XYZ file of C-alpha atoms in Angstrom:
688
model
C 70.541 118.063 178.311
C 67.683 118.011 175.751
C 69.576 115.722 173.614
C 70.493 113.365 176.697
C 66.843 113.484 177.817
C 65.646 112.514 174.022
C 68.320 109.662 173.821
C 67.076 108.318 177.229
C 63.603 108.009 176.259
C 64.526 106.694 172.895
C 66.683 103.647 174.670
C 63.630 103.357 177.246
C 61.066 102.968 174.063
C 63.463 100.439 172.657
C 64.134 98.572 175.465
C 60.312 98.043 176.219
C 59.899 96.423 172.843
C 62.474 93.646 173.607
C 61.905 92.956 177.099
C 59.035 90.435 177.285
C 56.426 90.676 179.918
C 56.628 88.509 183.389
C 56.016 85.045 182.316
C 53.167 83.182 183.758
C 54.225 80.685 186.597
C 54.435 77.098 186.358
C 54.129 76.603 182.609
C 58.002 75.732 182.129
C 60.280 73.369 183.831
C 64.123 74.161 183.798
C 66.397 71.425 184.757
C 70.162 71.327 185.496
C 72.471 70.851 182.594
C 72.634 67.266 181.794
C 69.657 66.000 184.061
C 66.707 66.420 181.762
C 64.586 63.311 182.393
C 62.970 61.514 179.473
C 59.333 62.349 180.162
C 56.857 60.599 178.149
C 54.323 62.591 176.427
C 50.980 63.104 178.502
C 47.838 61.659 177.005
C 44.797 63.870 175.921
C 43.041 64.288 179.103
C 39.527 64.696 177.324
C 40.203 61.639 175.388
C 41.291 59.694 178.244
C 37.986 60.318 179.981
C 36.789 62.376 182.938
C 39.681 62.664 185.399
C 37.764 64.863 187.920
C 37.823 64.106 191.742
C 35.235 61.898 192.260
C 34.063 58.979 194.358
C 35.525 56.449 191.642
C 38.884 58.642 191.665
C 38.929 58.542 195.346
C 38.406 54.621 195.738
C 41.039 54.275 192.961
C 43.632 56.468 194.746
C 43.328 54.712 198.130
C 44.814 51.534 196.847
C 48.363 53.265 196.697
C 48.203 55.201 199.964
C 50.696 53.546 202.116
C 54.276 55.138 202.069
C 57.600 53.285 202.308
C 58.649 51.632 205.344
C 61.805 53.560 205.322
C 59.957 56.927 205.928
C 60.323 57.915 209.582
C 57.099 57.130 211.686
C 55.958 59.733 214.242
C 55.125 58.364 217.578
C 54.752 61.220 219.851
C 51.218 63.293 220.729
C 51.209 66.924 220.316
C 48.518 68.209 222.982
C 47.638 71.415 224.147
C 45.124 73.002 226.705
C 43.837 76.448 227.223
C 46.061 78.134 224.896
C 45.801 81.817 224.888
C 47.957 84.288 223.037
C 47.686 87.938 223.642
C 49.630 90.849 221.979
C 49.867 94.719 222.527
C 48.748 97.401 220.288
C 47.951 101.130 220.242
C 44.326 100.373 221.354
C 45.524 98.320 224.067
C 45.835 94.319 224.584
C 44.294 92.127 222.188
C 43.557 88.384 222.299
C 44.103 86.571 219.251
C 43.626 82.920 220.763
C 41.078 82.362 223.220
C 41.130 79.005 225.596
C 41.996 76.736 222.676
C 42.099 72.888 223.358
C 43.157 70.091 221.299
C 45.465 67.322 220.077
C 47.066 65.714 217.231
C 47.759 62.007 217.456
C 49.990 60.029 214.880
C 48.067 58.418 212.287
C 45.262 61.105 212.172
C 44.787 64.201 209.626
C 43.233 67.250 211.596
C 41.581 70.092 209.739
C 41.961 73.709 210.993
C 39.189 75.937 209.870
C 37.674 79.117 210.310
C 36.867 82.359 208.670
C 39.489 84.954 207.846
C 40.868 86.203 211.255
C 39.858 83.474 213.087
C 43.495 82.651 214.152
C 44.156 79.736 212.238
C 47.766 80.775 211.135
C 48.306 82.196 214.548
C 47.572 78.945 216.317
C 49.905 77.016 213.892
C 52.751 79.615 214.879
C 52.009 79.207 218.477
C 52.124 75.389 218.221
C 55.185 75.524 216.178
C 57.031 77.770 218.519
C 57.432 80.413 215.844
C 56.141 83.470 217.699
C 58.671 86.181 218.693
C 56.071 88.876 220.313
C 53.320 88.674 222.601
C 52.272 86.543 225.586
C 51.296 82.711 225.383
C 49.803 81.092 228.083
C 48.506 77.722 228.640
C 50.101 74.183 228.188
C 51.531 73.048 224.923
C 53.133 69.411 225.725
C 54.799 66.579 223.710
C 53.919 63.383 225.500
C 53.003 65.128 228.485
C 56.511 67.335 228.672
C 57.094 70.574 227.542
C 58.738 71.295 223.932
C 62.751 70.993 224.197
C 65.079 73.521 222.302
C 65.445 71.064 219.257
C 61.246 71.031 218.956
C 61.444 73.397 215.690
C 63.995 71.678 213.771
C 62.168 68.330 214.163
C 58.808 69.674 213.086
C 57.714 70.189 209.578
C 55.794 73.492 209.066
C 54.401 74.304 205.693
C 53.396 77.960 205.672
C 50.609 79.872 204.020
C 52.868 81.957 202.085
C 55.515 79.323 201.343
C 59.023 80.372 200.116
C 61.782 78.805 198.188
C 65.183 79.630 196.882
C 64.143 79.725 193.236
C 67.819 78.608 191.654
C 67.623 75.405 193.881
C 66.320 71.992 192.568
C 63.683 69.929 194.239
C 66.295 67.214 195.504
C 68.788 70.113 196.463
C 65.959 71.840 198.819
C 65.334 68.420 200.398
C 68.746 67.641 200.953
C 69.918 70.906 202.210
C 67.038 70.418 205.001
C 68.200 66.829 205.581
C 71.823 67.688 206.110
C 70.862 70.407 208.521
C 67.969 69.410 210.398
C 68.780 65.580 210.806
C 70.743 64.538 213.770
C 74.553 65.065 212.814
C 75.306 61.319 213.710
C 73.493 60.273 210.669
C 75.888 60.066 207.802
C 75.591 62.183 204.542
C 74.875 58.893 202.524
C 71.923 57.976 204.761
C 70.583 61.450 204.489
C 70.838 61.479 200.870
C 69.041 58.014 200.507
C 66.356 59.386 202.985
C 65.768 62.362 200.572
C 65.219 59.871 197.772
C 62.882 58.101 199.452
C 60.810 61.472 200.234
C 60.937 62.118 196.442
C 59.444 58.631 195.847
C 56.677 59.472 198.518
C 55.757 62.723 196.557
C 55.949 61.013 193.386
C 58.322 63.431 191.982
C 61.188 61.293 190.562
C 60.866 62.946 187.384
C 60.833 66.577 188.502
C 63.532 66.141 191.178
C 66.251 67.805 189.390
C 63.767 70.463 188.123
C 64.639 74.049 189.384
C 61.912 75.190 191.949
C 61.381 78.774 190.334
C 58.881 80.906 191.665
C 55.913 79.449 193.516
C 52.554 79.656 191.994
C 49.368 80.761 193.688
C 46.209 78.854 194.449
C 45.380 75.180 193.749
C 42.917 73.569 191.232
C 40.833 70.730 192.272
C 42.883 68.036 191.032
C 46.132 69.301 192.651
C 44.379 70.002 195.745
C 43.075 66.471 195.912
C 46.720 65.297 195.037
C 48.026 67.102 198.209
C 45.272 65.345 200.208
C 46.155 62.167 199.126
C 49.864 62.632 199.944
C 48.570 63.863 203.503
C 46.522 60.664 203.893
C 49.458 58.503 202.644
C 51.877 60.109 205.346
C 49.114 59.902 208.056
C 48.462 56.166 207.137
C 52.397 55.780 207.658
C 51.891 56.989 211.539
C 52.447 60.892 210.976
C 50.444 63.655 212.956
C 49.225 66.234 210.789
C 47.481 69.447 211.538
C 46.781 71.550 208.577
C 44.783 74.706 207.657
C 42.016 74.446 204.727
C 39.717 76.720 202.923
C 36.335 75.580 201.262
C 37.054 72.054 200.619
C 34.799 70.102 198.501
C 32.755 67.166 200.383
C 35.190 64.567 198.992
C 38.161 66.226 200.090
C 36.530 67.006 203.671
C 36.066 63.354 204.072
C 39.694 62.753 204.007
C 40.150 64.456 207.666
C 39.561 62.397 210.792
C 39.107 65.511 213.066
C 38.137 69.300 212.773
C 39.125 72.296 215.000
C 37.024 74.934 214.100
C 37.787 78.680 215.047
C 35.853 81.809 215.178
C 37.093 85.620 214.937
C 39.198 86.062 218.144
C 40.662 82.739 218.270
C 37.509 81.129 219.995
C 36.826 77.369 219.775
C 33.602 76.605 218.054
C 34.157 72.838 217.408
C 36.955 70.329 218.072
C 36.242 66.668 217.563
C 35.803 63.735 215.126
C 34.417 64.305 211.695
C 32.658 60.945 211.446
C 31.188 59.037 208.627
C 29.846 61.653 205.813
C 30.582 64.304 208.750
C 27.688 62.983 210.866
C 29.448 63.187 213.894
C 30.117 67.276 212.924
C 26.665 68.122 211.524
C 24.845 66.315 214.387
C 26.648 68.490 217.074
C 25.527 71.473 215.481
C 22.063 70.757 214.484
C 21.359 69.303 218.070
C 22.445 72.855 219.145
C 19.909 74.797 217.077
C 21.678 75.182 213.661
C 19.330 74.131 210.568
C 19.703 70.745 209.041
C 22.531 69.937 206.606
C 20.642 69.010 203.385
C 21.584 65.815 201.826
C 23.401 67.383 198.833
C 25.276 69.923 200.844
C 28.783 70.151 201.449
C 29.229 69.738 204.972
C 32.149 72.211 204.992
C 30.439 74.870 203.480
C 27.362 74.233 205.548
C 29.403 74.269 208.853
C 30.804 77.880 207.827
C 27.395 79.234 206.970
C 25.509 78.115 210.107
C 28.523 79.500 212.261
C 29.051 82.910 210.488
C 28.976 86.269 212.203
C 25.350 86.758 211.132
C 24.280 83.694 213.065
C 21.874 84.783 216.303
C 23.831 82.107 218.253
C 26.787 82.324 220.355
C 28.514 79.078 219.051
C 31.737 79.648 221.218
C 29.269 79.665 224.450
C 27.492 76.519 223.281
C 30.826 74.815 222.732
C 32.089 76.051 226.219
C 29.213 74.541 227.941
C 28.838 71.520 225.844
C 29.308 67.829 226.823
C 31.775 67.611 223.838
C 34.225 70.173 225.512
C 34.102 68.324 228.589
C 34.924 65.181 226.724
C 37.890 67.084 225.239
C 38.959 68.269 228.711
C 38.843 64.542 230.254
C 40.799 63.235 227.278
C 43.716 65.885 227.649
C 43.744 64.930 231.418
C 43.768 61.449 230.532
C 46.767 62.007 228.160
C 48.662 63.978 230.713
C 48.050 61.262 233.447
C 49.123 58.347 231.188
C 52.457 60.270 230.004
C 53.108 61.047 233.439
C 53.541 57.507 234.399
C 55.596 56.712 231.426
C 59.409 57.133 231.408
C 61.064 59.569 228.952
C 61.934 57.845 225.750
C 65.493 56.941 224.937
C 66.490 59.360 222.070
C 69.325 58.420 219.609
C 69.813 61.957 218.897
C 72.627 62.938 221.294
C 72.161 66.514 220.435
C 68.390 66.639 221.115
C 68.741 69.847 223.182
C 70.838 71.813 220.854
C 68.972 74.348 218.811
C 70.683 73.171 215.505
C 71.437 69.670 214.716
C 74.531 70.601 212.641
C 77.686 71.959 213.846
C 78.728 75.639 212.995
C 81.353 74.528 210.561
C 78.879 72.236 208.752
C 75.946 74.768 208.609
C 78.406 77.324 207.109
C 79.619 74.779 204.487
C 76.311 73.804 203.343
C 74.830 76.969 203.290
C 77.793 78.553 201.554
C 77.584 76.020 198.709
C 73.828 76.747 198.063
C 74.575 80.517 197.974
C 77.515 79.999 195.399
C 74.837 77.819 193.474
C 72.515 80.810 193.605
C 75.022 83.239 192.302
C 76.397 80.918 189.541
C 72.721 80.132 188.460
C 71.816 83.858 188.360
C 73.982 84.835 185.288
C 72.373 88.329 185.051
C 74.086 89.260 188.322
C 77.555 87.988 187.175
C 77.027 89.682 183.706
C 76.394 92.945 185.413
C 78.935 92.951 187.829
C 81.496 92.553 185.101
C 80.179 94.979 182.894
C 80.167 97.498 185.736
C 83.799 96.615 186.626
C 84.874 96.740 182.896
C 83.284 99.989 182.484
C 85.738 101.607 185.121
C 88.395 101.053 182.514
C 86.908 101.477 179.132
C 84.791 104.884 179.985
C 87.647 107.047 178.803
C 88.409 107.255 174.962
C 91.702 105.709 173.829
C 92.897 109.005 172.711
C 92.718 110.272 176.024
C 94.738 107.450 177.391
C 97.401 107.984 174.570
C 97.619 111.615 174.930
C 98.375 111.383 178.950
C 100.816 108.494 178.659
C 103.482 110.539 179.584
C 104.200 112.338 182.969
C 102.717 115.702 181.876
C 101.010 117.876 184.477
C 97.340 117.280 183.042
C 98.552 113.766 182.475
C 98.956 113.331 186.049
C 95.746 115.331 186.997
C 93.910 112.889 184.264
C 95.265 109.947 186.275
C 93.970 111.189 189.374
C 90.365 111.460 188.095
C 90.694 108.245 186.314
C 91.152 106.942 189.974
C 87.822 108.557 191.083
C 86.082 107.375 188.016
C 87.113 103.810 188.706
C 86.105 103.766 192.160
C 82.715 105.084 191.357
C 82.013 102.491 188.436
C 83.476 99.598 190.305
C 81.499 100.870 193.266
C 78.360 100.840 191.554
C 78.580 96.944 191.615
C 77.549 97.217 195.268
C 73.709 97.961 194.412
C 73.356 94.537 192.665
C 74.079 92.675 195.687
C 71.190 93.938 197.601
C 68.420 91.798 195.752
C 70.172 88.909 196.348
C 70.729 89.630 199.897
C 66.884 90.402 200.399
C 65.796 87.263 198.784
C 68.233 85.133 200.807
C 66.898 87.003 204.039
C 63.374 86.504 203.173
C 63.776 82.895 202.983
C 65.896 82.622 205.960
C 63.520 84.661 208.227
C 60.139 83.177 207.186
C 61.251 79.637 206.380
C 64.661 78.599 207.801
C 65.009 80.338 211.204
C 62.024 79.428 212.679
C 63.013 75.737 211.578
C 66.135 76.277 213.281
C 67.791 74.902 210.137
C 70.999 77.109 210.660
C 72.082 79.957 212.768
C 71.956 83.713 211.896
C 75.700 84.057 211.989
C 75.965 81.569 209.163
C 73.617 83.337 207.198
C 75.439 86.719 207.302
C 78.827 85.109 206.968
C 77.878 83.168 203.792
C 76.451 86.140 202.264
C 79.594 88.034 202.757
C 81.889 85.301 201.970
C 80.399 84.285 198.640
C 81.257 87.896 197.265
C 85.129 87.434 197.893
C 85.723 85.067 194.892
C 83.967 87.241 192.472
C 85.430 90.375 193.559
C 88.911 88.939 193.259
C 88.101 87.883 189.606
C 86.914 91.398 189.191
C 89.928 92.866 190.696
C 91.781 91.059 187.906
C 89.872 92.619 185.367
C 89.964 96.146 186.648
C 93.807 95.828 187.424
C 94.798 94.652 184.084
C 92.589 96.985 182.105
C 93.371 99.904 184.315
C 96.909 99.925 185.602
C 98.634 99.172 182.440
C 96.785 101.279 179.778
C 97.239 104.689 181.746
C 101.299 103.997 182.055
C 101.360 103.511 186.124
C 103.835 100.459 185.269
C 106.148 103.129 183.511
C 106.223 105.194 186.826
C 107.189 101.988 188.801
C 109.677 101.027 185.992
C 111.395 104.403 186.176
C 111.592 103.914 190.098
C 112.606 100.328 189.906
C 109.857 98.999 191.815
C 107.587 97.079 189.530
C 106.939 94.017 191.537
C 106.328 95.664 194.696
C 103.973 98.775 193.324
C 102.242 96.405 191.054
C 101.390 93.976 193.737
C 100.388 96.707 195.834
C 98.245 98.295 193.292
C 96.377 94.941 192.850
C 95.897 94.598 196.451
C 94.259 98.126 196.826
C 92.012 97.279 194.218
C 90.972 93.912 195.546
C 90.444 95.420 198.954
C 88.376 98.361 197.689
C 86.141 95.713 195.888
C 85.767 93.773 199.195
C 85.089 96.946 200.937
C 82.470 97.868 198.556
C 80.716 94.379 198.982
C 80.881 94.305 202.902
C 79.970 98.232 203.053
C 76.846 96.801 201.316
C 76.004 94.262 203.705
C 76.682 96.390 206.458
C 73.994 98.892 205.352
C 71.323 96.541 204.024
C 71.717 94.156 207.177
C 69.176 95.950 209.161
C 67.001 97.783 206.623
C 63.849 96.290 205.200
C 64.131 97.314 201.462
C 66.950 97.242 199.014
C 65.664 100.897 197.458
C 66.112 102.405 200.847
C 69.585 100.609 201.500
C 70.620 101.727 197.851
C 69.902 105.138 198.864
C 71.668 105.219 201.788
C 74.843 103.408 200.440
C 75.042 105.968 197.776
C 75.002 108.755 199.972
C 77.829 107.408 202.241
C 79.645 106.406 199.376
C 79.460 110.127 197.908
C 80.445 111.701 201.315
C 83.470 109.440 201.538
C 84.687 110.458 198.116
C 83.687 114.246 198.430
C 85.999 114.508 201.869
C 88.825 111.961 200.651
C 91.375 115.032 200.328
C 91.243 114.973 196.251
C 88.176 117.259 195.562
C 89.243 119.555 198.533
C 92.241 119.231 200.323
C 92.390 118.837 204.059
C 93.681 122.465 204.473
C 90.821 123.800 202.339
C 88.265 122.124 204.432
C 86.451 124.099 207.045
C 87.798 122.906 210.700
C 84.301 121.754 211.344
C 84.727 119.174 208.364
C 88.195 117.937 209.078
C 86.943 114.981 210.831
C 85.283 113.455 207.850
C 88.574 113.771 206.183
C 90.106 111.779 208.876
C 87.150 109.112 209.014
C 86.575 108.754 205.501
C 87.878 105.240 204.449
C 88.812 106.572 200.710
C 91.225 108.987 202.214
C 93.554 106.225 202.746
C 92.677 104.344 199.632
C 93.091 107.223 197.414
C 96.235 108.279 198.877
C 97.873 104.910 198.907
C 96.685 104.188 195.242
C 98.111 107.618 194.245
C 101.224 106.961 195.767
C 101.735 103.814 194.516
C 100.836 104.626 191.049
C 102.426 108.091 190.849
C 105.535 108.391 193.147
C 109.157 108.664 192.528
C 108.841 109.637 188.914
C 109.994 112.832 187.062
C 107.267 115.220 185.724
C 107.953 116.448 182.064
C 105.529 119.137 180.912
C 104.083 119.054 177.495
C 104.560 122.176 174.998
C 101.314 123.478 175.986
C 102.147 123.390 179.865
C 105.436 125.359 179.700
C 105.405 128.873 180.993
C 107.151 131.530 179.286
C 108.132 134.736 180.789
C 110.940 137.321 181.204
C 113.411 137.246 183.946
C 114.223 140.324 186.372
C 117.225 142.108 184.753
C 119.858 141.733 185.140
C 119.509 138.196 186.183
C 119.343 135.125 184.163
C 116.523 132.546 184.216
C 118.651 130.190 186.513
C 119.481 132.709 188.882
C 115.918 134.287 188.958
C 114.156 130.995 189.568
C 116.637 129.318 191.561
C 115.014 129.916 195.130
C 111.761 129.104 193.838
C 112.849 125.673 192.331
C 114.631 125.038 195.463
C 111.463 125.533 197.674
C 108.615 124.225 195.366
C 110.281 122.327 192.577
C 110.067 122.544 188.782
C 112.693 122.939 186.042
C 113.859 125.224 183.248
C 114.284 123.838 179.705
C 118.129 123.730 178.708
C 118.025 126.333 176.362
C 116.592 128.911 178.679
C 118.640 128.089 181.773
C 121.334 130.894 181.066
C 118.953 133.234 179.238
C 118.051 136.641 180.001
C 115.604 137.138 177.702
C 112.655 134.298 178.106
C 112.501 131.606 180.589
C 110.810 128.361 179.802
C 109.461 126.882 182.800
C 107.832 123.611 183.870
C 105.909 124.222 187.342
C 106.644 120.443 188.206
C 109.453 118.189 188.350
C 108.803 115.574 190.631
C 105.576 113.397 191.321
C 106.046 113.304 194.872
C 105.773 117.170 195.317
C 102.500 116.867 193.493
C 101.276 113.979 195.802
C 101.999 116.164 198.827
C 99.677 118.912 197.449
C 96.785 116.356 197.842
C 98.234 114.701 201.202
C 99.554 111.734 199.620
C 103.004 110.056 200.757
C 104.706 107.149 199.235
C 106.372 106.383 202.681
C 102.636 105.758 203.967
C 101.362 103.066 201.448
C 101.552 100.098 203.322
C 99.898 101.847 206.430
C 97.095 102.995 203.951
C 96.450 99.568 202.917
C 96.344 98.281 206.457
C 93.865 100.971 207.625
C 91.869 100.250 204.414
C 91.613 96.494 205.273
C 90.567 97.576 208.901
C 87.656 99.351 207.236
C 86.530 96.277 205.478
C 86.897 94.190 208.407
C 85.064 96.688 210.357
C 82.077 96.320 207.927
C 81.740 92.645 208.515
C 81.672 93.162 212.261
C 79.019 95.976 211.711
C 76.966 94.063 209.165
C 76.975 91.013 211.749
C 76.064 93.502 214.505
C 73.348 95.534 212.674
C 71.540 92.365 211.846
C 71.580 91.129 215.462
C 70.362 94.620 216.631
C 67.522 95.123 213.921
C 66.487 91.550 213.219
C 67.284 88.734 215.479
C 64.601 88.282 218.134
C 65.435 89.378 221.403
C 63.222 87.109 223.481
C 60.288 89.364 223.745
C 57.855 86.232 223.753
C 56.421 85.213 227.047
C 55.068 82.012 228.244
C 52.988 81.354 231.102
């Protein structure tokens, strides 16, 4: 143990020298093979003059603000009135949004601002219909009508903690969303062309085929300005945008048309136009008792300072009693009145009321392709999977395999434990599945499920199905590297059953690897962390091996535990693989396995051991059959007798395979069921 501990410490220290630290984000771009663009070298920014965001930069950027005409224009108005959001916690009910009013009109850019905890993200979630808990009251309307079931997939929502699949390219991510969220009546070619137009608007033609990688954190001033310029470009094309912004500069603040300011508790402090140089905003607060905004002050920072928690004025009450709020209420009433007299617009999307734009088959095809891409572009996972499976066939020294080529008694036992070792090593590959699944699940639950991109059944099935081709390849490696070297084929040749037993053994190995994958998905489906799921999986795997009838036969188990033998899936796997590998062959004892003893006088060895051999098997060496001096006896003569000792019958081979297949199918159903039970929203949100 001490030597093993020292060896482990040595390996750890060596590994730390060669494994580099985590690389900083955003410094290196990776492109798909053959898709690297010819990028021109950037000029020295200092030599190229001052490129900081200023009034001159702003004026220059506004020349190219229009988006292509092919980008779809937004024509609908989102308006909401007296929106409240309440949740229950240990201390009782808590209100996160309190009587919030507002609207977003096409062609306008609205800033949603407030201190931390004011409910900015909560309001966006409520408006985007992404709340799964609590009670939402008030009215949220689109052109005077309630949001339909397809609203979420037709709304663009960029979250504060945005997630992307790190192995996809920019173009692939956009095309994935277009194929699954645009109406199915639109052809794939049109969706692809639309994606190219979006890439042009984003000015990312040079990076469209770059792998997304891990998102960075925070924005510098130039990047923030680029994003605001893009938002203004989309707004000028008729889009309606509501976004949160933190501590904008005065120049960036001027890019917005309207401001919705919230205080803690989701109370409204101001909603209205910004005005030239933010005069409309500053005049409102100054008129109600705020200190004047200095000429060189940033209106955004000034606004947050005069309304902070240290203020002696109740700005929420001031807003509720202001004429500006009366004007907001009047405008909301006018919008409802206006849209009530207008007939419902004819929508070319025949599936407008469907929660998902694409059919189930299209969803499964597109998502499955993306998961395959993720696996292929993560070679570390594939390498480790191959290594773990190959370790099951090379973990024993060659001399052991050679020594037990013959069907000696120790050779049969050795093969039995080689089978156990192969199951343990190959089954260890299950733990590698969990991190990939957790990554896909986080992306789906945070980003794609709320957007109604595809259904949860497709998510589960795609992650289960992607493992089958790789497990099939691993089954070939394990079969070739395990079945032939330990001479199981020789037993099949002796019984003249080479084809059937070889094919059946391959099917057992393939089903086992598929079982290990589906078993892993069943456990991780409803559990948050991969570490916890890994511990549970290892425990259940170990229990299945312990009670499979090899380490302890059914007759040796206490009556209370006999049910574990019956329900253990490995009972049927081990019994089937042992019988297929060893049945219908003769046992030939090695010299050290032969028993030597003197028969009872006056009997010879044949007469003395005849009854025993008839009942329990075994054989005498030819030279000792008639001997009265020394019997040379081998305790086994038929592998079938040995198999019966471990409750394995060759006649049950196909039944055992069928039962084990049922276990694998059960895992799939249980994985889907556990995910629905633990992680699919059950309609706990209420709307009043």
